[in-house]
XYZ file of C-alpha atoms in Angstrom:
143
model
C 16.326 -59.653 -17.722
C 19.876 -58.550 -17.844
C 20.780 -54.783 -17.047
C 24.029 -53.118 -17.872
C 25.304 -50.200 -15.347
C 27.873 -47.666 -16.650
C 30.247 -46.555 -14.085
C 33.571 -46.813 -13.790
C 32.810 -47.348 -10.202
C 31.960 -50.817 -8.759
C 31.109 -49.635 -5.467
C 28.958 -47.053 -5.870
C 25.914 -47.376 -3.336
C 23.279 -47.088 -6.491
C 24.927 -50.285 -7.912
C 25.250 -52.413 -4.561
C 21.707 -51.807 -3.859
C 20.488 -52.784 -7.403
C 22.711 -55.531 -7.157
C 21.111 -56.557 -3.670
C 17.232 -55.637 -4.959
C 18.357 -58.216 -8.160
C 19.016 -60.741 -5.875
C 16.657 -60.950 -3.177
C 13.606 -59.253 -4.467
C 13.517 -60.844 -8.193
C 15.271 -63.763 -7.012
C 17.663 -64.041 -9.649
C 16.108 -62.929 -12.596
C 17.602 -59.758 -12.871
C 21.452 -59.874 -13.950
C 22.944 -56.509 -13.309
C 26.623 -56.287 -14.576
C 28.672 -53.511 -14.320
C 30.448 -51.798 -17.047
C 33.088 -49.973 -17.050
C 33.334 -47.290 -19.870
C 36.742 -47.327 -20.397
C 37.210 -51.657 -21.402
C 34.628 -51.013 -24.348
C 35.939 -50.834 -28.011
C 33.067 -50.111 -30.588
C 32.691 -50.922 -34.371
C 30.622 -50.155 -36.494
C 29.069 -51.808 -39.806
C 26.544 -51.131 -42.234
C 23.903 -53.808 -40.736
C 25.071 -53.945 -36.992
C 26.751 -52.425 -34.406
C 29.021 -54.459 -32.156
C 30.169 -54.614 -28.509
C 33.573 -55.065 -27.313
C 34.072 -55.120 -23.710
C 37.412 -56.603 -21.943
C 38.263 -57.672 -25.302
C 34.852 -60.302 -25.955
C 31.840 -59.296 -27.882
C 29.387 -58.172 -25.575
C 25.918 -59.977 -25.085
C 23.246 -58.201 -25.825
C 21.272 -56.099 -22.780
C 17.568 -55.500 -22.009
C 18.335 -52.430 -20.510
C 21.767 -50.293 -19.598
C 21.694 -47.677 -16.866
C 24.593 -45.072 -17.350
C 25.998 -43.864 -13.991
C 28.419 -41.220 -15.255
C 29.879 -38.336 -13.845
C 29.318 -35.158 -15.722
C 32.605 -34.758 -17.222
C 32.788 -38.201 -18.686
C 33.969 -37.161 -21.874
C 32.792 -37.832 -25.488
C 33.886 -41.587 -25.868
C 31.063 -42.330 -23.038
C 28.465 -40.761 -24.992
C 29.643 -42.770 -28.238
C 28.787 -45.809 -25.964
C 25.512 -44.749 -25.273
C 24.931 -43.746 -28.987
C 25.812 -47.380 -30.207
C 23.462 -48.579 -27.499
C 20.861 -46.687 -28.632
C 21.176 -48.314 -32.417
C 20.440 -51.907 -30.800
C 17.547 -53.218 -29.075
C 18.999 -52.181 -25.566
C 16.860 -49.494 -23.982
C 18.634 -46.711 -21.905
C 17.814 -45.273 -18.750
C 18.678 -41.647 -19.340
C 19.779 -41.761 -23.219
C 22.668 -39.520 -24.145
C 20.455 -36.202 -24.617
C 18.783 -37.240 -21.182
C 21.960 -37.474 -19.717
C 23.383 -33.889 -21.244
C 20.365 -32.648 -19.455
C 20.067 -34.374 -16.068
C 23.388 -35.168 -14.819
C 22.922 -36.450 -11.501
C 21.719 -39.574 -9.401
C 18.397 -38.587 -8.101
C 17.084 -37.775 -11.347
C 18.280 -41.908 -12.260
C 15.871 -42.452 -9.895
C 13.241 -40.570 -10.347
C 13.699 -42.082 -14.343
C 13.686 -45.801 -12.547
C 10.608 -44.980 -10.689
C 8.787 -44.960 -13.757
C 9.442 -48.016 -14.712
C 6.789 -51.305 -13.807
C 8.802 -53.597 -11.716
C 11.823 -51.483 -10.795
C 12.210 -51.065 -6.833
C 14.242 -48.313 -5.896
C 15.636 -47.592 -2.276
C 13.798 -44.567 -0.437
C 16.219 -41.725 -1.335
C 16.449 -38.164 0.043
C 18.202 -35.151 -1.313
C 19.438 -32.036 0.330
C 20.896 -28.559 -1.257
C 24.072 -28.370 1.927
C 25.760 -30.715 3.612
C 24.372 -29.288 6.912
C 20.947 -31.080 5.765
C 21.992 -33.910 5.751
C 20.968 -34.777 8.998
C 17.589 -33.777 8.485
C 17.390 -35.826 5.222
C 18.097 -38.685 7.474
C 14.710 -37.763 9.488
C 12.946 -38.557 6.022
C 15.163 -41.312 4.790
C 15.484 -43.013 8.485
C 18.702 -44.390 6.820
C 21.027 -43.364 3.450
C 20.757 -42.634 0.910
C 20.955 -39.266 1.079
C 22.273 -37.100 -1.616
């Protein structure tokens, strides 16, 4: 299975543990590669719909998880449009995303999903929780 993240950020926690879940738990057979938004170029034709990214046509993805912020701007949502005209299926497609802008929804989409581990997680309304969302957690994340 290989599973496209959205972010312009590499080192987001999300990505490093789905990264580290890929690897050890599924031993391999999960290739997550990170995307960022702003190295694709998109065309358009009457029978397909192509992938540019870094300047090579981009393979085709079993699934593509965007991790944008809320203000991402149009040209991220005409990425997830042209995904959703393939086979690729989207975690949070682009009227998901207009809705639920925000990481613990992600996971709470992911959950649902057979065969997709995701880390315990805890979210708190202040900053001042956050040590009591570390009683739940017993470790990060906590959002």
């Amino acid at each position: 299975m290989k599973i496209g993240i959205l972010t312009k950020s590499e080192n987001n926690y999300l990505v490093k543990r789905l990264k580290e879940l890929a690897s050890t738990t599924y031993q391999n057979q999960i290739e997550i590669i990170v995307l960022d938004p702003s190295k694709f170029c998109l065309t358009i034709e009457t029978e397909k719909s192509v992938f540019f990214y870094k300047d090579q046509i981009l393979d085709a993805l079993d699934y593509i998880i965007p991790l944008l912020k809320p203000d991402c701007g149009e040209f991220n949502y005409n990425i997830l449009k042209h995904f959703e005209h393939t086979k690729t299926r989207i975690i949070n497609n682009t009227d998901t995303l207009l809705k639920c802008k925000n990481r613990f929804c992600i996971l709470q989409n992911l959950k649902g999903i057979k065969g997709i581990k995701i880390p315990k997680t805890t979210i708190v309304q202040h900053s001042y929780d956050f040590k009591e969302g570390l009683k739940y957690t017993g470790n990060l994340p906590v959002l």
